[in-house]
JSON list of C-alpha atoms and ligand atoms in Angstrom, two decimals:
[
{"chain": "G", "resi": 1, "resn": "UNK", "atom": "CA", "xyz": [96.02, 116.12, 123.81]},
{"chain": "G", "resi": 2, "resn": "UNK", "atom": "CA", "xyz": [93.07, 114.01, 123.38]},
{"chain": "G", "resi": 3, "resn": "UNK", "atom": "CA", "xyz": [90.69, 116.39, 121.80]},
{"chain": "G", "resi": 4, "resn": "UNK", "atom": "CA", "xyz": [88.24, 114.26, 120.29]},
{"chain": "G", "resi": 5, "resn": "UNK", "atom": "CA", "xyz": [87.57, 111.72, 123.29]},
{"chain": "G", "resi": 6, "resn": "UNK", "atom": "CA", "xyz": [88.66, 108.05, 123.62]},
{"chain": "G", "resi": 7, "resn": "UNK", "atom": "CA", "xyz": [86.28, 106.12, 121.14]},
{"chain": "G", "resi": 8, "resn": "UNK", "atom": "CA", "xyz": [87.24, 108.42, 118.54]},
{"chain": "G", "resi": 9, "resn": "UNK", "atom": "CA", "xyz": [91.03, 108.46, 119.29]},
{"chain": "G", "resi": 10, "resn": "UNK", "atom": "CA", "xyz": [91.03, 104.58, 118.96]},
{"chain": "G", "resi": 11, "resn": "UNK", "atom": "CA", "xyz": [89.07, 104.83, 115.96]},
{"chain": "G", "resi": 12, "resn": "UNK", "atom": "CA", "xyz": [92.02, 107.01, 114.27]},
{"chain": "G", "resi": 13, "resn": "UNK", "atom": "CA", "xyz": [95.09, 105.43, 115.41]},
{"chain": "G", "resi": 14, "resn": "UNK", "atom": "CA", "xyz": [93.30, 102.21, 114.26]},
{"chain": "G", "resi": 15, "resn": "UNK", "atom": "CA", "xyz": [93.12, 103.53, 111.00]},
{"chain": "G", "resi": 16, "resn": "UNK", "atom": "CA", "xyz": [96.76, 105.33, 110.77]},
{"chain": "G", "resi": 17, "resn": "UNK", "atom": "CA", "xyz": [98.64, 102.19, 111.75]},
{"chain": "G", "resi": 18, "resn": "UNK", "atom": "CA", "xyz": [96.68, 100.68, 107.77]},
{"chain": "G", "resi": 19, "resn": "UNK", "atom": "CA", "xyz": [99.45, 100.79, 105.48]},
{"chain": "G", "resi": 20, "resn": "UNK", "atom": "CA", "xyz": [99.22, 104.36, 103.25]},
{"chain": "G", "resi": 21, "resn": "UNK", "atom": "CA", "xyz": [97.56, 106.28, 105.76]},
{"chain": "G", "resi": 22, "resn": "UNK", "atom": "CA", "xyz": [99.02, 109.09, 107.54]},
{"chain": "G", "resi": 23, "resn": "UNK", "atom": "CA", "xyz": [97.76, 110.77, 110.66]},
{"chain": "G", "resi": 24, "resn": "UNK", "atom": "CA", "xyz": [95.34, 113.29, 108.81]},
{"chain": "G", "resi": 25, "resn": "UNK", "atom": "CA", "xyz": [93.70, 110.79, 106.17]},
{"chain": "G", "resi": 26, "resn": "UNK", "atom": "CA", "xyz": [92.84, 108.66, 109.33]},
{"chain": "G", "resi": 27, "resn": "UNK", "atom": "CA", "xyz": [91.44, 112.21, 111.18]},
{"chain": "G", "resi": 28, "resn": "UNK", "atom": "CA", "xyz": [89.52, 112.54, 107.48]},
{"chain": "G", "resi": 29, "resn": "UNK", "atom": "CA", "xyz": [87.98, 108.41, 107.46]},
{"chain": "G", "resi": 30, "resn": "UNK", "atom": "CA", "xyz": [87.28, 108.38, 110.98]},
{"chain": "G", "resi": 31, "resn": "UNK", "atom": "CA", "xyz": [85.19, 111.13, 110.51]},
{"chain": "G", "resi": 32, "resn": "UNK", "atom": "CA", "xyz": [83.47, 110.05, 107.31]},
{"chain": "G", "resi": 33, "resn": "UNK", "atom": "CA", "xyz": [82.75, 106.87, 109.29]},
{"chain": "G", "resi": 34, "resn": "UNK", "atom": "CA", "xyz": [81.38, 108.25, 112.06]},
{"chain": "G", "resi": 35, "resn": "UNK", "atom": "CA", "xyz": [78.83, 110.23, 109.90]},
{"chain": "G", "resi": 36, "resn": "UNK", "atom": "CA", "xyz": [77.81, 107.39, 107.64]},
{"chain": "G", "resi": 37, "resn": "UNK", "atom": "CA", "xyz": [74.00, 106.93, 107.43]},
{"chain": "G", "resi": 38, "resn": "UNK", "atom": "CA", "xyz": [72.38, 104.09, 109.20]},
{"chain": "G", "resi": 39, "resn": "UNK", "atom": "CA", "xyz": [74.02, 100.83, 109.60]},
{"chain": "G", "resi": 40, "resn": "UNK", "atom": "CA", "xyz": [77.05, 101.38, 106.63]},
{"chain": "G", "resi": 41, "resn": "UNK", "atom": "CA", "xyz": [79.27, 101.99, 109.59]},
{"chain": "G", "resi": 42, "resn": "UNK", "atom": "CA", "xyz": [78.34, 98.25, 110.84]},
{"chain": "G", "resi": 43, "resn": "UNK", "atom": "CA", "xyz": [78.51, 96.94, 107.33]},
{"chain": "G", "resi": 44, "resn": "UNK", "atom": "CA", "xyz": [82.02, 98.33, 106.88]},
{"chain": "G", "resi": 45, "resn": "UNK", "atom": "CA", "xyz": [82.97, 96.49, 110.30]},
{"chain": "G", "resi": 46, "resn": "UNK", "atom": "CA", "xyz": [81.43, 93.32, 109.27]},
{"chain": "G", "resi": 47, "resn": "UNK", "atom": "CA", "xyz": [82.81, 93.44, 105.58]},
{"chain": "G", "resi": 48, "resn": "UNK", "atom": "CA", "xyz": [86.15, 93.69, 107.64]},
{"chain": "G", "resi": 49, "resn": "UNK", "atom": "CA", "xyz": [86.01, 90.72, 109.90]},
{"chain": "G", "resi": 50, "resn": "UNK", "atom": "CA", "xyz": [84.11, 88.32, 107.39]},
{"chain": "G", "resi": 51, "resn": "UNK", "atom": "CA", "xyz": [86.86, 88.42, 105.27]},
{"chain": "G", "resi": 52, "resn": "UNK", "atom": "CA", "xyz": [89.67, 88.18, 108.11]},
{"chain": "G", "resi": 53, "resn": "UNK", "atom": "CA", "xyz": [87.57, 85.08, 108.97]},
{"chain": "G", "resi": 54, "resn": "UNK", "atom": "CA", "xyz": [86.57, 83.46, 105.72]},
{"chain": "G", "resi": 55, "resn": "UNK", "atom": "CA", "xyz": [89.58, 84.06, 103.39]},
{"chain": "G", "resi": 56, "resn": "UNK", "atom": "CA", "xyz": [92.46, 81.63, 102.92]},
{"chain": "G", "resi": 57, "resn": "UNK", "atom": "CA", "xyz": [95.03, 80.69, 100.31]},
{"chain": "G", "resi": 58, "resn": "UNK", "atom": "CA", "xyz": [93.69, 78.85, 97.10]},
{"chain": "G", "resi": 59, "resn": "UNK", "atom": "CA", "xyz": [95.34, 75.27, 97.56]},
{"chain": "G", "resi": 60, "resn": "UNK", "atom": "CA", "xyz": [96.90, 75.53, 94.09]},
{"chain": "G", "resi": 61, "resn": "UNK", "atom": "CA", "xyz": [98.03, 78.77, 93.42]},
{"chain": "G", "resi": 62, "resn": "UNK", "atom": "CA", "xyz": [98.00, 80.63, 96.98]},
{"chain": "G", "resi": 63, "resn": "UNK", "atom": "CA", "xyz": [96.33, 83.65, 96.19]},
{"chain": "G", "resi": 64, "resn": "UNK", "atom": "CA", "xyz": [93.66, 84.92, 98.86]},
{"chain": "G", "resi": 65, "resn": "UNK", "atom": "CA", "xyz": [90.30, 83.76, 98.35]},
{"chain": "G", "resi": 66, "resn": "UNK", "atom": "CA", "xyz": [87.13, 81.78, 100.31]},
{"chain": "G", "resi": 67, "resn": "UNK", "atom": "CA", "xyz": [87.05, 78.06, 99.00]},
{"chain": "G", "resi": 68, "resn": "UNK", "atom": "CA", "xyz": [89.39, 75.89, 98.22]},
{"chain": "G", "resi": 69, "resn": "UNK", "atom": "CA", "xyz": [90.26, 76.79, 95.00]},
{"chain": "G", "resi": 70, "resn": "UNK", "atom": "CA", "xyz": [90.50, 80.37, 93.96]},
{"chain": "G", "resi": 71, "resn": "UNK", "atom": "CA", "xyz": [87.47, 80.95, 90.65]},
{"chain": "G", "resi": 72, "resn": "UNK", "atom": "CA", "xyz": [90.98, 81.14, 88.25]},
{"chain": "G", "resi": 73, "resn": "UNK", "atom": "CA", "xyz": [92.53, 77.80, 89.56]},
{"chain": "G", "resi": 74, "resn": "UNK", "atom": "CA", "xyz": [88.65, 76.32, 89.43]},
{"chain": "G", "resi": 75, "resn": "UNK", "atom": "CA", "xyz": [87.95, 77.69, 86.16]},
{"chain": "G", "resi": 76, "resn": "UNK", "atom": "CA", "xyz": [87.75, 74.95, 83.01]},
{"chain": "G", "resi": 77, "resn": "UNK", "atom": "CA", "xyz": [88.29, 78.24, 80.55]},
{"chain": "G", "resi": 78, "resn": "UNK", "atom": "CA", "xyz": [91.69, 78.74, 81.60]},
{"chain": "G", "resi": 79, "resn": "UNK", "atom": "CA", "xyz": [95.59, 77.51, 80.22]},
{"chain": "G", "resi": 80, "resn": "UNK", "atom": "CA", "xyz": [96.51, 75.25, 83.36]},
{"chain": "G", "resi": 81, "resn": "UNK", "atom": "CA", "xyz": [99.26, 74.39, 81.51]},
{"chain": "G", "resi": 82, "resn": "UNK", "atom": "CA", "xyz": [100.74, 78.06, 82.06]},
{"chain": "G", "resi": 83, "resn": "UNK", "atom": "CA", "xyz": [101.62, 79.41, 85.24]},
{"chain": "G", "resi": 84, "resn": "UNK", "atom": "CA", "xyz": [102.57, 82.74, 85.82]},
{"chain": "G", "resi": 85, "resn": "UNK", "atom": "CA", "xyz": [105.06, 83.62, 88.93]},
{"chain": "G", "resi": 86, "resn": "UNK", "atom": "CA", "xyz": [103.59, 86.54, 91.41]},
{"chain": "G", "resi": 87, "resn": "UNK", "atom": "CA", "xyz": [104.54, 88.17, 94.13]},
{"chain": "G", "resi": 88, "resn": "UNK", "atom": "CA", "xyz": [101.02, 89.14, 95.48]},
{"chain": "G", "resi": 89, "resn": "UNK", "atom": "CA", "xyz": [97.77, 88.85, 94.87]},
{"chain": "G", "resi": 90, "resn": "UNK", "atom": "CA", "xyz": [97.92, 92.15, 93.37]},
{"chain": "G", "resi": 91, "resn": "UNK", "atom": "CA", "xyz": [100.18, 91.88, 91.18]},
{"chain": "G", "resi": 92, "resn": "UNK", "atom": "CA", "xyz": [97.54, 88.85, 89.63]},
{"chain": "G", "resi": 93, "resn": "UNK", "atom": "CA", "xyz": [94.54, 91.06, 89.89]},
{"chain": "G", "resi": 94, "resn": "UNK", "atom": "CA", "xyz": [97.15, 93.64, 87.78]},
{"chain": "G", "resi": 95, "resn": "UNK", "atom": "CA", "xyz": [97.36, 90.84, 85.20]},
{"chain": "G", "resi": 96, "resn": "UNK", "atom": "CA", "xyz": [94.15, 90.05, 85.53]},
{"chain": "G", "resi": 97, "resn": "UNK", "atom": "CA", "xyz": [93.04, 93.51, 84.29]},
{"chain": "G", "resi": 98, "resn": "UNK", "atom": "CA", "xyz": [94.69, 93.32, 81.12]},
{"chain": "G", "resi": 99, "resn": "UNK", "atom": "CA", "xyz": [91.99, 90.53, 80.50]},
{"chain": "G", "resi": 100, "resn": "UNK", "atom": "CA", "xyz": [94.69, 88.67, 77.74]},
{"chain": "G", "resi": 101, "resn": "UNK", "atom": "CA", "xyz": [96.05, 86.38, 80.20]},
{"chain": "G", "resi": 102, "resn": "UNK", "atom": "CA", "xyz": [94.82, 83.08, 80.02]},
{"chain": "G", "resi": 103, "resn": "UNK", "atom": "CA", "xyz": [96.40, 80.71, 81.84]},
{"chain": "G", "resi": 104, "resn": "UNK", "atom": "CA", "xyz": [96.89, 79.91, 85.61]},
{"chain": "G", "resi": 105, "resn": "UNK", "atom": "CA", "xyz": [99.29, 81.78, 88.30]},
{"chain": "G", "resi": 106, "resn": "UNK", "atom": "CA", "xyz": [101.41, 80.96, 91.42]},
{"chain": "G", "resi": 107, "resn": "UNK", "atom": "CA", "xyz": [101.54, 83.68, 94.07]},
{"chain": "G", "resi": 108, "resn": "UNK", "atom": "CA", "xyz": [105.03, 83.87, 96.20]},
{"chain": "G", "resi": 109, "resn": "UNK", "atom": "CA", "xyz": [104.32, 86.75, 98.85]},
{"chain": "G", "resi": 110, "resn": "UNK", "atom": "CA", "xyz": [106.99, 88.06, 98.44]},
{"chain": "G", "resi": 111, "resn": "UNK", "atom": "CA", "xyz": [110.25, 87.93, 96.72]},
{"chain": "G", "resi": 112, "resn": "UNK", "atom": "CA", "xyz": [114.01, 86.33, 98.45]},
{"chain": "G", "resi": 113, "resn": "UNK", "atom": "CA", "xyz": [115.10, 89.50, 100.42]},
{"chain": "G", "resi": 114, "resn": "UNK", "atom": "CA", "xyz": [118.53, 89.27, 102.06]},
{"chain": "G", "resi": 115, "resn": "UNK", "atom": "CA", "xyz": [118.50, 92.08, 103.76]},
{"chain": "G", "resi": 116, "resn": "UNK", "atom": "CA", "xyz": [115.24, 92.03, 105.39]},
{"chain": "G", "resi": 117, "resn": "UNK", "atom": "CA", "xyz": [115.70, 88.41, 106.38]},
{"chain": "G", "resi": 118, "resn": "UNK", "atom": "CA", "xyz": [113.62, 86.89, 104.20]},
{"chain": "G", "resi": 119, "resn": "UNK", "atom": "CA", "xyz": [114.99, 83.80, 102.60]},
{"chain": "G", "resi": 120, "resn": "UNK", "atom": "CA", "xyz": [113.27, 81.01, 100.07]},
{"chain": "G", "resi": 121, "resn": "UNK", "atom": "CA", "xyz": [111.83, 78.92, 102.47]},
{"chain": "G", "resi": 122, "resn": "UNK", "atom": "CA", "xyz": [109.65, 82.33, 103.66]},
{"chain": "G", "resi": 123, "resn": "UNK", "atom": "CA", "xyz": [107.72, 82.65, 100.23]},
{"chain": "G", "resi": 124, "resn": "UNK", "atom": "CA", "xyz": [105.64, 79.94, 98.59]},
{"chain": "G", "resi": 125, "resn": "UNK", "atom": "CA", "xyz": [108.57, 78.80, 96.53]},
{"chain": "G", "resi": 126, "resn": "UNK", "atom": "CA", "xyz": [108.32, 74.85, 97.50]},
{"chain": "G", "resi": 127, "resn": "UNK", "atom": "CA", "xyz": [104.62, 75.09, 97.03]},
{"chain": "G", "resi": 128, "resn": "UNK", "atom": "CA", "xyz": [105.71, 76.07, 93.33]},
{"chain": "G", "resi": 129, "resn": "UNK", "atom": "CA", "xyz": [108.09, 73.01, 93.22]},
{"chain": "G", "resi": 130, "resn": "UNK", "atom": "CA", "xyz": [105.60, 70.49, 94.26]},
{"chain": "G", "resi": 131, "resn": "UNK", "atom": "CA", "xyz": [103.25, 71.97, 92.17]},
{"chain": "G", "resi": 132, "resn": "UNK", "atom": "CA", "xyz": [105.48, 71.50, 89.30]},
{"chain": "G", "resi": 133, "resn": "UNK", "atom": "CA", "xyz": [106.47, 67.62, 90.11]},
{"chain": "G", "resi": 134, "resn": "UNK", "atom": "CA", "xyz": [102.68, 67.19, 90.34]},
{"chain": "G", "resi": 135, "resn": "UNK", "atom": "CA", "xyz": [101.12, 69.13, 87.42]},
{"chain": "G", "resi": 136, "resn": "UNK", "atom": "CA", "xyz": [101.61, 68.90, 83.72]},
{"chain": "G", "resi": 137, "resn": "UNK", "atom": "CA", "xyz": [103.58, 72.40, 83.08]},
{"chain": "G", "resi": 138, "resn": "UNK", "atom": "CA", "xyz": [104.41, 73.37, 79.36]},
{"chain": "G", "resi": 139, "resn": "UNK", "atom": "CA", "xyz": [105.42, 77.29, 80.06]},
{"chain": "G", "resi": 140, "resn": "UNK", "atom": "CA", "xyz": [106.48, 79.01, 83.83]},
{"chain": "G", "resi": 141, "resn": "UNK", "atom": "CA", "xyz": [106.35, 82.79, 83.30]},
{"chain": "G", "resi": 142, "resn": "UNK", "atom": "CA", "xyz": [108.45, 84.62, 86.08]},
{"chain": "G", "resi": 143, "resn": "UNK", "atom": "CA", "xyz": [106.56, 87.97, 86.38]},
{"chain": "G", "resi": 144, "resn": "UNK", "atom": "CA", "xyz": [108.37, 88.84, 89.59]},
{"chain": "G", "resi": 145, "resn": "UNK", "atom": "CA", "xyz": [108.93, 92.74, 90.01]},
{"chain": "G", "resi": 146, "resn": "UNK", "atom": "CA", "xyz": [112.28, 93.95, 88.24]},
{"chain": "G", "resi": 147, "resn": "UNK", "atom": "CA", "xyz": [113.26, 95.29, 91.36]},
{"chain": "G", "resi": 148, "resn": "UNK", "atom": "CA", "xyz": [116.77, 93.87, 92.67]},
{"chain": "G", "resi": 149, "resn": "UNK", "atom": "CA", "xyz": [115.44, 91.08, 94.92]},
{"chain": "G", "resi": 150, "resn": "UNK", "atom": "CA", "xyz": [112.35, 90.65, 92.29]},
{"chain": "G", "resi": 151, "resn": "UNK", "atom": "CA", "xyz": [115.08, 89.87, 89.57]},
{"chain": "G", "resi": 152, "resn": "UNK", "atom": "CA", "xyz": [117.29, 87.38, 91.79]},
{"chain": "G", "resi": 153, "resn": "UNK", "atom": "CA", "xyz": [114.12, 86.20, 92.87]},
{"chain": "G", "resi": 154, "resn": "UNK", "atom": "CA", "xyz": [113.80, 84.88, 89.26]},
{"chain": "G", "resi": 155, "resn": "UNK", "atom": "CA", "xyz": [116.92, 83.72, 88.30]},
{"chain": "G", "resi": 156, "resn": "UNK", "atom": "CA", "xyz": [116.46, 82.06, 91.58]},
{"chain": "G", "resi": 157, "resn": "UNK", "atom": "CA", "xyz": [113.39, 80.31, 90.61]},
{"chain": "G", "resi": 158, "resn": "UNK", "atom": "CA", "xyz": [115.18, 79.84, 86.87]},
{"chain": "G", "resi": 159, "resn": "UNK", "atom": "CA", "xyz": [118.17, 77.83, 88.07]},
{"chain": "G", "resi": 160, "resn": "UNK", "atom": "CA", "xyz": [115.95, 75.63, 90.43]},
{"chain": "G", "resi": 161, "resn": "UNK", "atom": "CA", "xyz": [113.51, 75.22, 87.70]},
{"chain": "G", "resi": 162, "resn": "UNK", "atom": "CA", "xyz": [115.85, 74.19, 84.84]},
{"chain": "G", "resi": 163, "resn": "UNK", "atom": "CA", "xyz": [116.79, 70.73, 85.67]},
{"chain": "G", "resi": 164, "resn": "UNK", "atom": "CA", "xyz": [112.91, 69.89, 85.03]},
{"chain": "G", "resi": 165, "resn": "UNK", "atom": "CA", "xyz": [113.26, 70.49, 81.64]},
{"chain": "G", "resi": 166, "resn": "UNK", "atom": "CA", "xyz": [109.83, 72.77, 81.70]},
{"chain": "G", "resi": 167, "resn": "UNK", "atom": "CA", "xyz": [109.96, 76.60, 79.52]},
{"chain": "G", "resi": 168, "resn": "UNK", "atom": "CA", "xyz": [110.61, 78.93, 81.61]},
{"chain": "G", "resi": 169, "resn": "UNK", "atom": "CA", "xyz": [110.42, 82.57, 80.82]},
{"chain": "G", "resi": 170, "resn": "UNK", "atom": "CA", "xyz": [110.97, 86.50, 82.19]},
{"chain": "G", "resi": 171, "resn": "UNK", "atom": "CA", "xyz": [108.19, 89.02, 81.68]},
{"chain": "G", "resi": 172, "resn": "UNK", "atom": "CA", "xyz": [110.38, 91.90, 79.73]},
{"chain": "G", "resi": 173, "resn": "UNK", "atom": "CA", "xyz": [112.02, 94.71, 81.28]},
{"chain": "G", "resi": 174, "resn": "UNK", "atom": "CA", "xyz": [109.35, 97.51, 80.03]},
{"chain": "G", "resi": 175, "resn": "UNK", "atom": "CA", "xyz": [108.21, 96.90, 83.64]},
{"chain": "G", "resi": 176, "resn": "UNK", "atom": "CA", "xyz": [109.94, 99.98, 85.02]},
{"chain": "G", "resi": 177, "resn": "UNK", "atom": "CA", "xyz": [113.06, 98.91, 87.07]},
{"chain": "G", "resi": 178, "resn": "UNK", "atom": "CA", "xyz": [111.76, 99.02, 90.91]},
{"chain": "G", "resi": 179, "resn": "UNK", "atom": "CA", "xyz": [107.92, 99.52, 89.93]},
{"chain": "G", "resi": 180, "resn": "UNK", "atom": "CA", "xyz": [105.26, 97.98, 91.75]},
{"chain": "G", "resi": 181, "resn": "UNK", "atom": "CA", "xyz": [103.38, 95.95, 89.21]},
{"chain": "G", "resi": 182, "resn": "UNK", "atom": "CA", "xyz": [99.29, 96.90, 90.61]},
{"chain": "G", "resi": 183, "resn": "UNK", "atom": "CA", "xyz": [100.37, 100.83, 89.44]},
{"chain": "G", "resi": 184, "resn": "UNK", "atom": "CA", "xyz": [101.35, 99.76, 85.94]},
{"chain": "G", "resi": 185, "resn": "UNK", "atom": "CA", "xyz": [98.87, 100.34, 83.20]},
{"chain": "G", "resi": 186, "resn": "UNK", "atom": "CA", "xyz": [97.30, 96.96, 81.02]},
{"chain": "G", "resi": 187, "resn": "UNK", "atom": "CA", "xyz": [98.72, 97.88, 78.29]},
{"chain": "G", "resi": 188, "resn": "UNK", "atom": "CA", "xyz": [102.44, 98.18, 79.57]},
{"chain": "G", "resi": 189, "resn": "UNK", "atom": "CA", "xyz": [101.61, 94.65, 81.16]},
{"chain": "G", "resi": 190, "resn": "UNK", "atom": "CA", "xyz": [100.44, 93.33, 77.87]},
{"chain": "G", "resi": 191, "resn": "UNK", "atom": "CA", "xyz": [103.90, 94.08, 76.47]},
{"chain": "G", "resi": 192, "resn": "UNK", "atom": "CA", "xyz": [106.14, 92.54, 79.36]},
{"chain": "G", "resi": 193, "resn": "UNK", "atom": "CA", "xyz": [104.03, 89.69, 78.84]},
{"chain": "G", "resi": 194, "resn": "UNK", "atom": "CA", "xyz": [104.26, 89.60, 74.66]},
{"chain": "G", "resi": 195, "resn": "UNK", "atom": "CA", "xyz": [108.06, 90.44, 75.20]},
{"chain": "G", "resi": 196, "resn": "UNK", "atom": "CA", "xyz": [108.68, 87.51, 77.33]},
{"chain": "G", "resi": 197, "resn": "UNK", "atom": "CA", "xyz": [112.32, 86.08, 77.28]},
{"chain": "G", "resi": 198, "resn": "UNK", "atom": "CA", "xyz": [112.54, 82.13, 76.76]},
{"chain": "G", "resi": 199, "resn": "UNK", "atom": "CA", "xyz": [115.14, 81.78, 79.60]},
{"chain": "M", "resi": 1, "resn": "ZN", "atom": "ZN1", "xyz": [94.20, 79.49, 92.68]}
]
């Protein structure tokens, strides 16, 4: 039964179908929404559909941002000689965090998944190989998840990366097997990263 009356049913199953939230969180935002003060309710619409409409994928490393270059790939402070392998955006921001990494990244969304159908030519992998042929590359740090398709994701990239002749190395397995990197502290990251293996 409708209980609450249409604009405020709409407003909740908008919000349960977000990833994370379950029928009575979305009850508990649409509710804190509708009592905001003055025009934070608009703001939180706009903040929503400015960045639907302004973001896009940095043209180097494919992380989400609003120019052309993400302010990492832009940045003259940074190792562009280093690239660290993502899966997500979040997973960079995780690194990010930790505040020790210095050089560049590459972002994948997404790792080679089999079973759901999703094969190399679905991530940014060939983005990574161009970028490769094109840029001067003295270390590629595979920081994939150590999940299963995370860690054939990386011998994946490994094997197509070894013929190049460029370093190539595998954050270490302190990463807990099947963890999602963004709920990992800095200073477990810090170690995967110091612990890297020189594949
Ligand atoms: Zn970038």
């Amino acid at each position: 039964m409708d209980i609450y009356g249409g604009k405020v049913h709409r407003l909740i199953e908008e919000l349960s179908s977000l990833p994370g939230i379950g029928g009575k969180t979305a009850q508990r935002l649409a509710f804190h929404i509708i009592n905001l003060p003055g025009d934070r309710a608009k703001q939180l619409a706009d903040a929503i559909v400015d960045a639907k409409q302004n973001t896009r994928y940095c043209k180097s490393c494919y992380t989400v941002t609003d120019g052309d270059l993400c302010p990492i790939c832009a940045s003259g402070k940074r190792d562009h000689k280093t690239i660290m392998v993502v899966e997500s955006p979040r997973d960079l921001a995780a690194y990010e965090r930790t505040g020790r990494y210095t050089g560049v990244y590459h972002v994948l969304h997404g790792v080679i998944n089999p079973a759901l159908g999703i094969g190399a030519g679905d991530i940014r992998l060939k983005e990574l190989i161009l970028r490769l042929e094109k840029e001067d590359c003295e270390e590629l740090i595979i920081a994939t998840g150590s999940s299963v398709e995370g860690e054939a994701t990386a011998m994946y990239i490994s094997k197509l990366v070894k013929p190049s002749g460029i370093k190539t190395s595998r954050i270490a397995s302190g990463v807990p097997v099947g963890g999602d990197l963004e709920c990992i502290d800095e200073v477990t990251l810090m170690r995967a990263l110091d612990g890297r293996i020189i594949l």
